[in-house]
Short mmCIF file of C-alpha atoms and ligand atoms in Angstrom, two decimals:
data_model
loop_
_atom_site.label_atom_id
_atom_site.label_comp_id
_atom_site.label_asym_id
_atom_site.label_seq_id
_atom_site.Cartn_x
_atom_site.Cartn_y
_atom_site.Cartn_z
CA MET A 1 117.99 213.33 74.77
CA ILE A 2 117.11 209.73 75.64
CA GLU A 3 119.50 207.09 74.43
CA ALA A 4 118.07 203.71 73.53
CA THR A 5 119.71 201.00 75.62
CA ILE A 6 120.83 197.99 73.69
CA PRO A 7 120.37 194.85 75.83
CA THR A 8 123.58 192.91 76.44
CA GLU A 9 123.88 189.21 75.81
CA ALA A 10 123.66 188.57 79.54
CA ALA A 11 120.22 190.19 79.60
CA PHE A 12 118.66 187.20 77.82
CA GLU A 13 117.50 183.91 79.22
CA VAL A 14 117.75 180.89 76.93
CA VAL A 15 114.81 178.44 76.90
CA ILE A 16 115.27 175.00 75.36
CA GLY A 17 113.03 171.96 75.04
CA LEU A 18 114.11 168.75 73.30
CA GLU A 19 112.21 166.19 71.25
CA VAL A 20 114.13 162.93 71.20
CA HIS A 21 113.25 160.23 68.69
CA SER A 22 114.54 156.73 69.23
CA GLN A 23 114.02 153.72 67.04
CA LEU A 24 113.12 150.75 69.24
CA LEU A 25 115.09 147.51 69.20
CA THR A 26 112.10 145.34 68.34
CA LYS A 27 112.48 142.45 65.91
CA SER A 28 109.69 143.61 63.59
CA LYS A 29 108.21 146.91 62.46
CA MET A 30 105.48 148.86 64.27
CA PHE A 31 102.42 147.71 62.35
CA CYS A 32 103.59 144.85 60.09
CA GLY A 33 105.74 141.74 60.26
CA CYS A 34 108.72 143.14 58.32
CA LYS A 35 112.06 142.63 60.06
CA THR A 36 113.71 145.79 61.43
CA GLY A 37 117.37 144.76 60.95
CA TYR A 38 117.81 146.48 57.61
CA ALA A 39 121.04 148.40 58.30
CA ASN A 40 123.21 146.42 55.87
CA GLU A 41 120.47 145.35 53.48
CA ALA A 42 119.71 146.51 49.94
CA PRO A 43 117.14 149.33 49.65
CA ASN A 44 113.45 148.37 49.59
CA THR A 45 113.98 144.75 50.64
CA HIS A 46 112.33 145.00 54.09
CA VAL A 47 108.91 145.99 52.84
CA CYS A 48 105.36 144.64 52.56
CA PRO A 49 101.97 146.01 51.46
CA ILE A 50 101.40 147.50 54.97
CA CYS A 51 104.59 149.55 55.26
CA MET A 52 104.39 150.34 51.52
CA GLY A 53 101.05 152.04 52.26
CA MET A 54 98.91 149.99 49.87
CA PRO A 55 95.20 150.72 50.11
CA GLY A 56 93.00 148.33 52.08
CA VAL A 57 95.72 146.74 54.27
CA MET A 58 95.25 146.49 58.04
CA PRO A 59 97.97 147.47 60.53
CA VAL A 60 98.52 145.47 63.75
CA ILE A 61 100.12 147.03 66.88
CA ASN A 62 103.57 145.66 67.82
CA ASP A 63 103.13 144.73 71.48
CA GLU A 64 106.86 144.68 72.22
CA ALA A 65 107.13 148.31 71.10
CA VAL A 66 104.34 149.21 73.54
CA THR A 67 106.24 147.43 76.36
CA TYR A 68 109.49 149.25 75.50
CA THR A 69 107.68 152.60 75.52
CA ILE A 70 106.11 151.87 78.92
CA MET A 71 109.55 150.84 80.27
CA THR A 72 111.04 154.14 79.10
CA ALA A 73 108.13 156.17 80.46
CA LEU A 74 108.45 154.50 83.88
CA ALA A 75 112.22 155.04 83.93
CA LEU A 76 111.46 158.73 83.29
CA ASN A 77 108.94 158.85 86.16
CA CYS A 78 105.90 159.27 83.89
CA SER A 79 102.39 158.05 84.60
CA ILE A 80 100.73 155.58 82.23
CA PRO A 81 97.05 156.30 81.56
CA GLU A 82 94.79 153.27 81.23
CA TYR A 83 93.48 154.48 77.91
CA SER A 84 95.41 155.81 74.96
CA LYS A 85 95.06 155.63 71.20
CA PHE A 86 96.80 156.10 67.89
CA ASP A 87 96.03 158.99 65.54
CA ARG A 88 96.67 159.81 61.93
CA LYS A 89 99.01 162.71 61.34
CA ASN A 90 98.42 163.88 57.77
CA TYR A 91 101.65 164.85 56.25
CA PRO A 92 102.28 165.67 52.61
CA TYR A 93 105.95 164.66 52.39
CA PRO A 94 107.27 162.01 50.02
CA ASP A 95 108.99 160.04 52.83
CA LEU A 96 105.64 158.71 54.08
CA MET A 97 104.22 156.00 51.88
CA LYS A 98 100.66 156.34 53.15
CA GLY A 99 100.49 160.14 53.01
CA TYR A 100 100.12 160.05 56.80
CA GLN A 101 102.01 158.84 59.81
CA ILE A 102 100.42 156.79 62.58
CA SER A 103 101.32 158.66 65.76
CA GLN A 104 99.70 159.66 69.06
CA TYR A 105 98.12 163.06 69.53
CA ASP A 106 95.89 164.02 72.46
CA VAL A 107 96.07 160.84 74.58
CA PRO A 108 99.64 159.52 74.45
CA LEU A 109 100.91 156.35 76.17
CA SER A 110 102.43 158.33 79.03
CA LEU A 111 102.51 161.76 80.63
CA GLY A 112 104.24 164.01 83.12
CA GLY A 113 107.65 162.70 84.23
CA TYR A 114 111.14 164.06 84.76
CA LEU A 115 114.80 163.32 84.30
CA THR A 116 117.45 164.53 86.74
CA LEU A 117 120.86 165.63 85.63
CA ASN A 118 123.94 166.99 87.26
CA LEU A 119 125.02 170.43 86.07
CA HIS A 120 128.32 171.52 87.64
CA GLY A 121 127.52 169.64 90.84
CA GLN A 122 123.96 170.94 90.99
CA GLU A 123 120.99 168.64 90.57
CA ARG A 124 118.60 169.82 87.86
CA ARG A 125 115.20 168.29 87.19
CA ILE A 126 113.97 168.51 83.59
CA GLY A 127 110.27 167.88 83.06
CA ILE A 128 109.16 165.21 80.58
CA THR A 129 105.89 166.17 78.90
CA ARG A 130 105.19 162.79 77.32
CA VAL A 131 106.63 159.63 75.82
CA HIS A 132 104.65 158.31 72.89
CA LEU A 133 104.87 155.85 70.05
CA GLU A 134 104.80 156.35 66.30
CA GLU A 135 106.37 154.96 63.13
CA ASP A 136 109.54 156.06 61.35
CA THR A 137 109.48 157.42 57.80
CA ALA A 138 111.24 156.20 54.67
CA ARG A 139 114.70 157.52 53.86
CA LEU A 140 115.19 159.95 51.00
CA SER A 141 118.50 160.59 49.30
CA HIS A 142 118.79 163.59 47.04
CA HIS A 143 120.88 163.66 43.87
CA PRO A 144 121.25 166.31 41.14
CA GLY A 145 117.95 166.29 39.28
CA TYR A 146 116.31 163.37 41.12
CA SER A 147 115.71 161.78 44.53
CA LEU A 148 115.73 158.14 45.64
CA ILE A 149 113.56 156.57 48.30
CA ASP A 150 114.34 153.59 50.54
CA VAL A 151 111.27 152.27 52.33
CA ASN A 152 113.20 149.85 54.61
CA ARG A 153 113.09 152.36 57.48
CA ALA A 154 109.40 153.22 57.05
CA GLY A 155 107.27 151.70 59.78
CA THR A 156 110.13 151.06 62.23
CA PRO A 157 108.83 151.69 65.77
CA LEU A 158 109.80 155.19 66.76
CA MET A 159 109.46 156.46 70.31
CA GLU A 160 109.22 160.20 70.85
CA ILE A 161 110.22 161.75 74.18
CA VAL A 162 109.17 165.37 74.56
CA SER A 163 110.67 167.51 77.33
CA GLU A 164 109.30 170.62 78.95
CA PRO A 165 111.10 173.87 77.98
CA ASP A 166 113.16 173.52 81.17
CA MET A 167 116.72 173.70 79.87
CA ARG A 168 118.54 177.00 80.19
CA SER A 169 121.73 176.50 78.18
CA PRO A 170 123.08 174.53 75.21
CA GLU A 171 125.37 172.69 77.65
CA GLU A 172 122.39 171.57 79.70
CA ALA A 173 120.70 170.32 76.52
CA ARG A 174 123.77 168.24 75.71
CA LEU A 175 123.86 166.76 79.22
CA TYR A 176 120.15 165.93 78.96
CA MET A 177 120.74 164.15 75.66
CA GLN A 178 123.69 162.19 77.10
CA LYS A 179 121.67 161.16 80.14
CA MET A 180 118.71 160.19 77.97
CA ARG A 181 120.93 158.02 75.79
CA GLU A 182 122.40 156.30 78.86
CA ILE A 183 118.93 155.46 80.18
CA LEU A 184 117.68 154.13 76.81
CA VAL A 185 120.76 151.93 76.41
CA TYR A 186 120.47 150.62 79.99
CA LEU A 187 116.84 149.75 79.34
CA GLY A 188 117.90 147.88 76.21
CA VAL A 189 115.24 149.62 74.11
CA SER A 190 117.57 151.66 71.87
CA SER A 191 120.96 151.17 70.24
CA GLY A 192 121.70 154.79 71.21
CA ARG A 193 123.57 155.31 67.94
CA MET A 194 123.15 158.98 67.05
CA GLU A 195 125.66 158.71 64.22
CA GLU A 196 123.41 156.14 62.50
CA GLY A 197 120.25 158.14 63.10
CA SER A 198 118.57 155.49 65.24
CA LEU A 199 118.62 158.10 68.04
CA ARG A 200 117.84 161.64 66.93
CA CYS A 201 116.98 164.92 68.51
CA ASP A 202 115.25 168.17 67.55
CA ALA A 203 115.36 171.24 69.74
CA ASN A 204 112.92 174.08 70.33
CA ILE A 205 114.81 177.16 71.36
CA SER A 206 113.88 180.73 72.19
CA ILE A 207 115.24 183.66 74.17
CA ARG A 208 113.53 186.16 76.44
CA PRO A 209 114.64 189.04 78.65
CA PHE A 210 115.39 187.81 82.19
CA GLY A 211 112.34 188.12 84.39
CA GLN A 212 109.83 187.83 81.54
CA GLN A 213 107.32 185.00 82.04
CA GLU A 214 106.04 184.81 78.49
CA LEU A 215 108.06 182.61 76.14
CA GLY A 216 109.77 184.15 73.13
CA VAL A 217 109.14 182.98 69.56
CA LYS A 218 110.87 179.64 69.14
CA THR A 219 112.69 178.05 66.27
CA GLU A 220 112.99 174.29 65.81
CA ILE A 221 116.49 173.00 65.06
CA LYS A 222 116.98 169.71 63.21
CA ASN A 223 119.84 167.55 61.88
CA MET A 224 121.94 167.40 65.05
CA ASN A 225 123.50 163.95 65.00
CA SER A 226 125.99 164.01 67.83
CA PHE A 227 126.14 165.37 71.39
CA ARG A 228 128.66 167.91 70.21
CA SER A 229 126.45 169.13 67.38
CA VAL A 230 123.49 169.53 69.80
CA GLU A 231 125.56 171.93 71.89
CA HIS A 232 127.17 173.73 68.94
CA ALA A 233 123.94 174.18 66.96
CA LEU A 234 122.15 175.62 70.00
CA GLU A 235 125.06 177.94 70.82
CA TYR A 236 124.92 179.24 67.27
CA GLU A 237 121.14 179.67 67.42
CA VAL A 238 121.30 181.61 70.72
CA GLN A 239 123.74 184.07 69.17
CA ARG A 240 121.66 184.38 65.99
CA GLN A 241 118.47 185.14 67.91
CA ILE A 242 120.15 187.64 70.24
CA ALA A 243 121.66 189.46 67.25
CA ILE A 244 118.21 189.76 65.61
CA VAL A 245 116.57 191.11 68.77
CA ARG A 246 119.39 193.56 69.46
CA GLU A 247 119.06 194.96 65.96
CA GLY A 248 115.35 195.47 66.56
CA GLY A 249 114.29 192.58 64.33
CA VAL A 250 111.65 189.90 64.85
CA ILE A 251 112.36 186.18 65.21
CA ARG A 252 110.29 184.06 62.86
CA GLN A 253 108.79 180.75 63.99
CA GLU A 254 110.42 178.28 61.63
CA THR A 255 112.28 175.00 61.27
CA ARG A 256 116.02 175.39 60.79
CA GLY A 257 118.59 172.75 59.88
CA TRP A 258 122.06 172.53 61.43
CA VAL A 259 124.76 172.45 58.75
CA GLU A 260 127.65 170.76 60.54
CA ASN A 261 130.48 171.62 58.13
CA ARG A 262 129.54 175.32 58.01
CA GLY A 263 128.64 175.60 61.70
CA VAL A 264 125.36 177.44 61.01
CA THR A 265 121.61 176.82 61.11
CA VAL A 266 119.66 177.59 57.93
CA SER A 267 115.94 178.13 57.40
CA GLN A 268 114.18 175.02 56.06
CA ARG A 269 110.50 175.85 56.24
CA SER A 270 108.01 177.80 58.29
CA LYS A 271 106.87 175.74 61.25
CA GLU A 272 103.58 173.85 60.92
CA GLN A 273 100.82 174.26 63.47
CA ALA A 274 99.09 171.19 64.88
CA HIS A 275 95.98 171.91 62.78
CA ASP A 276 98.07 171.67 59.60
CA TYR A 277 98.34 167.94 60.31
CA ARG A 278 94.55 167.40 60.55
CA TYR A 279 94.89 164.76 63.27
CA PHE A 280 92.09 162.24 63.73
CA PRO A 281 91.87 158.88 65.51
CA GLU A 282 93.38 156.05 63.45
CA PRO A 283 90.29 154.14 62.29
CA ASP A 284 92.17 150.90 61.52
CA LEU A 285 93.51 150.38 65.07
CA PRO A 286 91.71 149.64 68.34
CA PRO A 287 92.35 151.92 71.33
CA LEU A 288 95.33 150.97 73.47
CA LEU A 289 94.14 149.72 76.88
CA ILE A 290 96.95 149.31 79.39
CA SER A 291 96.00 147.34 82.52
CA ARG A 292 97.50 148.30 85.90
CA GLU A 293 98.82 144.73 86.23
CA ARG A 294 100.78 145.15 83.03
CA VAL A 295 102.30 148.46 84.19
CA GLU A 296 103.32 147.03 87.57
CA GLY A 297 104.63 143.86 85.90
CA ILE A 298 106.89 145.99 83.71
CA ARG A 299 107.94 148.22 86.61
CA VAL A 300 109.31 145.33 88.70
CA LEU A 301 111.31 144.05 85.74
CA LEU A 302 113.04 147.38 85.01
CA PRO A 303 116.81 146.92 84.98
CA GLU A 304 119.15 148.91 87.21
CA LEU A 305 119.49 152.45 85.81
CA PRO A 306 122.75 154.40 85.56
CA ASP A 307 122.18 156.64 88.61
CA THR A 308 121.39 153.66 90.82
CA ARG A 309 124.42 151.79 89.53
CA ARG A 310 126.66 154.81 90.19
CA ALA A 311 125.42 155.10 93.77
CA ARG A 312 125.90 151.36 94.31
CA TYR A 313 129.50 151.42 93.06
CA VAL A 314 130.27 154.11 95.62
CA ALA A 315 128.44 152.37 98.50
CA GLU A 316 129.41 148.76 97.76
CA TYR A 317 132.94 149.16 96.42
CA GLY A 318 133.99 152.56 97.74
CA LEU A 319 135.07 153.59 94.24
CA PRO A 320 135.87 157.28 93.64
CA GLU A 321 133.42 159.35 91.60
CA LEU A 322 135.68 159.53 88.57
CA ASP A 323 135.85 155.72 88.32
CA THR A 324 132.11 155.24 88.81
CA ASN A 325 131.26 157.83 86.19
CA VAL A 326 133.45 156.24 83.53
CA LEU A 327 132.38 152.69 84.41
CA THR A 328 128.67 153.50 84.25
CA GLU A 329 128.72 155.81 81.22
CA ASP A 330 129.37 152.83 78.96
CA LYS A 331 126.96 150.11 80.07
CA ALA A 332 129.01 147.33 78.47
CA LEU A 333 132.13 148.36 80.41
CA GLY A 334 130.13 148.45 83.65
CA ASP A 335 128.66 145.00 82.92
CA TYR A 336 132.18 143.68 82.33
CA PHE A 337 133.36 145.18 85.62
CA GLU A 338 130.48 143.40 87.40
CA GLN A 339 131.46 140.07 85.82
CA VAL A 340 135.03 140.59 87.02
CA MET A 341 133.76 141.26 90.54
CA GLN A 342 131.50 138.20 90.44
CA ALA A 343 134.36 135.96 89.34
CA SER A 344 136.72 137.39 91.98
CA LYS A 345 137.08 135.11 94.99
CA VAL A 346 138.81 137.57 97.30
CA LYS A 347 138.14 138.76 100.84
CA ASP A 348 138.90 142.43 100.31
CA ARG A 349 136.18 143.34 97.80
CA LYS A 350 136.96 147.06 97.86
CA ALA A 351 140.65 146.59 97.09
CA ARG A 352 139.75 144.23 94.26
CA ALA A 353 137.17 146.68 92.88
CA LYS A 354 139.76 149.44 92.83
CA SER A 355 142.41 147.33 91.11
CA ALA A 356 139.86 145.96 88.60
CA SER A 357 138.72 149.50 87.86
CA ASN A 358 142.32 150.75 87.51
CA TRP A 359 143.26 148.03 85.03
CA LEU A 360 140.02 148.32 83.09
CA LEU A 361 140.08 152.09 82.74
CA SER A 362 143.77 152.37 81.89
CA GLU A 363 145.37 149.35 80.18
CA VAL A 364 142.24 147.55 78.94
CA VAL A 365 140.64 150.70 77.53
CA ARG A 366 143.96 151.65 75.93
CA LEU A 367 144.24 148.23 74.24
CA LEU A 368 140.60 148.45 73.08
CA ASN A 369 141.26 151.86 71.55
CA THR A 370 144.35 150.73 69.66
CA GLN A 371 142.27 147.96 68.08
CA SER A 372 139.06 150.04 67.73
CA ARG A 373 137.13 147.31 69.50
CA SER A 374 134.46 147.34 72.16
CA ILE A 375 134.83 145.33 75.36
CA GLN A 376 132.32 142.73 74.10
CA GLU A 377 134.39 142.17 70.97
CA SER A 378 137.66 141.65 72.86
CA SER A 379 139.04 138.17 73.50
CA LEU A 380 139.94 139.07 77.08
CA THR A 381 137.37 137.28 79.22
CA PRO A 382 136.45 138.59 82.69
CA ALA A 383 137.99 135.35 84.06
CA ALA A 384 141.29 136.23 82.38
CA LEU A 385 141.37 139.67 83.97
CA VAL A 386 140.54 138.12 87.36
CA ASN A 387 143.42 135.69 86.85
CA LEU A 388 145.80 138.59 86.15
CA LEU A 389 144.64 140.48 89.25
CA ASP A 390 145.12 137.32 91.35
CA LEU A 391 148.69 136.91 90.06
CA LEU A 392 149.39 140.55 90.97
CA ASP A 393 147.92 140.08 94.46
CA LYS A 394 150.13 137.02 94.97
CA GLU A 395 153.11 139.11 93.81
CA ARG A 396 153.72 136.55 91.07
CA LEU A 397 154.05 139.41 88.55
CA THR A 398 155.40 142.95 88.64
CA GLY A 399 153.22 145.70 87.18
CA LYS A 400 155.45 145.85 84.14
CA GLN A 401 155.25 142.11 83.54
CA ALA A 402 151.50 142.20 84.06
CA LYS A 403 151.11 144.76 81.27
CA GLU A 404 152.96 142.51 78.86
CA VAL A 405 150.94 139.47 79.88
CA LEU A 406 147.70 141.46 79.52
CA ALA A 407 148.58 142.57 75.99
CA GLU A 408 149.25 138.92 75.09
CA ALA A 409 146.01 137.72 76.73
CA PHE A 410 144.19 140.46 74.88
CA THR A 411 145.09 139.03 71.49
CA SER A 412 145.34 135.31 72.24
CA GLY A 413 142.44 135.04 74.70
CA GLU A 414 144.59 132.77 76.89
CA LEU A 415 144.63 132.88 80.69
CA PRO A 416 147.49 134.99 82.09
CA GLU A 417 148.81 132.04 84.18
CA VAL A 418 149.11 130.00 80.98
CA ILE A 419 151.03 132.84 79.31
CA VAL A 420 153.34 133.21 82.34
CA GLU A 421 154.10 129.50 82.21
CA LYS A 422 154.58 129.40 78.44
CA LYS A 423 156.89 132.39 78.32
CA GLY A 424 158.80 131.29 81.41
CA ILE A 425 158.28 134.63 83.17
CA LYS A 426 160.24 134.52 86.42
CA PRO A 427 158.62 135.71 89.64
CA PRO A 428 159.60 139.16 90.96
CA ILE A 429 162.67 139.34 93.15
CA THR A 430 161.38 139.39 96.70
CA ASP A 431 164.80 138.76 98.27
CA GLN A 432 165.44 142.18 99.79
CA GLY A 433 169.17 141.53 100.36
CA MET A 434 169.72 140.56 96.75
CA LEU A 435 167.89 143.61 95.53
CA GLU A 436 169.83 145.92 97.83
CA GLN A 437 173.04 144.51 96.44
CA ILE A 438 171.97 145.25 92.88
CA VAL A 439 170.93 148.76 93.90
CA GLU A 440 174.35 149.41 95.42
CA GLU A 441 176.07 148.13 92.28
CA VAL A 442 173.99 150.38 90.07
CA ILE A 443 174.76 153.43 92.26
CA ALA A 444 178.47 152.64 92.13
CA LYS A 445 178.44 152.23 88.35
CA ASN A 446 176.42 155.44 87.84
CA ALA A 447 178.12 157.77 90.30
CA LYS A 448 177.49 160.85 88.14
CA ILE A 449 173.71 160.29 87.95
CA ALA A 450 173.62 159.48 91.67
CA SER A 451 175.35 162.74 92.58
CA ASP A 452 173.07 164.65 90.18
CA TYR A 453 170.13 163.28 92.14
CA GLN A 454 171.73 164.16 95.44
CA GLY A 455 172.41 167.64 94.06
CA GLY A 456 168.68 168.20 93.56
CA LYS A 457 167.93 166.75 90.10
CA THR A 458 165.06 164.55 91.27
CA ASN A 459 164.41 163.28 87.73
CA ALA A 460 167.76 161.48 87.83
CA LEU A 461 166.23 158.88 90.13
CA GLN A 462 164.16 157.44 87.26
CA ALA A 463 167.33 156.75 85.28
CA LEU A 464 168.68 154.71 88.20
CA VAL A 465 165.37 152.84 88.59
CA GLY A 466 165.62 152.01 84.90
CA GLN A 467 169.14 150.64 85.37
CA VAL A 468 168.05 148.40 88.25
CA MET A 469 165.08 147.16 86.23
CA LYS A 470 167.45 146.35 83.38
CA GLN A 471 169.78 144.46 85.71
CA THR A 472 166.89 142.43 87.11
CA ARG A 473 165.29 141.90 83.68
CA GLY A 474 162.09 143.54 84.88
CA GLN A 475 161.71 141.13 87.78
CA ALA A 476 161.99 143.83 90.44
CA LYS A 477 159.00 145.87 91.51
CA ALA A 478 159.54 149.45 90.42
CA ASP A 479 158.14 151.01 93.60
CA THR A 480 160.34 148.82 95.83
CA VAL A 481 163.40 149.73 93.77
CA GLN A 482 162.56 153.40 94.06
CA LEU A 483 162.27 153.11 97.86
CA LEU A 484 165.61 151.30 98.16
CA LEU A 485 167.37 153.86 95.95
CA ARG A 486 165.99 156.73 98.01
CA LYS A 487 167.06 155.06 101.23
CA LYS A 488 170.61 154.74 99.96
CA LEU A 489 170.89 158.15 98.33
CA ASP A 490 168.87 160.37 100.68
CA GLY A 491 170.92 159.25 103.65
CA PRO A 492 169.79 158.43 107.18
CA GLN A 493 167.28 161.32 107.46
CA ALA A 494 164.94 159.66 104.89
ZN1 ZN B 501 106.07 145.85 56.25
#
């Protein structure tokens, strides 16, 4: 008798490709003069006959959107053909006022690039098929028995970045999305706000037995609006597809939506084929001719990208990898760090970089979190942080005092030296003899704790440090006090 072998989960390879949509930070819409900043505006106030899809109106290409798309394509190592064009994608959904979307079909603005990411210390190169330009749709909101439409979003420039099916796990897809967001924010072309829907992502996902060349039937997953939901939705979908195949079923090509609160994907509709859209060249727009001078002009003006910045922080400042990763992940924080370094007039640049990074990533970030503010919204200027670091270098403040001064500067926006003066903060005790005397007094007064420490309770030392700090009203440096206490208590061998 032959037993059928049921393939195990490990027998399947996961294949994922992502389509990322990003609204572009242009001032006006893609083909009309309507302003894009509609986030806090009443519905249907940022509209005109063009984005309302009235018959007989003529669209005009937003040149800034074209520049932003070329910038992105170059940052993703794509080539920019000299000739491209816009096409009509016919689309029978109510969120498109015209009954079609202006998009790009067979000759997009750019082709064939890649993005590199780091997966558990290994460099992975994910192919980029194309970056093209289209327009966003209107927003529908569904209510019991009726639906409402807000046309403010319709016509907003929307850039689509299509990857090759090169990702092999949901985790890799999340890393790709995070890296993509970083690049778009560094370029200044996208707000990067997934939670607001200005940056969105759809995934094509399939499974196949290891070793098989042919791709399996894919499903398209929508509605993933955070990095976490990208990973979770794809993990769920992998399991769902494997279960179907193991039970001898067939995976249907379809579009599925991720339902965050239930943690499942559900079928939305069967997937359209390209011919369902009846693409044809947009007759109301001229072809898009991109000169080589324009491409090179944009290339030289590209800002520093996150990978380059990371490498520079290591080479120039000798910062450890953990620091560079956190400082570059959030562009605003990295920019702030640079301003601190620029305003720092010190000889030892590396030591200053390390102390600036330490204070930024611990105390400053902590204060920002307690007030739910970003670094740009804080009243602490880079000059104020430099001033604090200078006072620490000059040993004018202890670490403990510096934290208090920083918290004050954080709310008042004043310079630390002004706060020190105003509050009459005394300089740290540098007189070694005086400090030793206080240490001896504290040991004498706390004989029990001292003998506990000598008996092996190392934690007891902190209690003694605390007592000395209290005696000196915080004017002693904690690490010096600790050293002196050890010297006295550990005996001559220390
Ligand atoms: Zn308009």
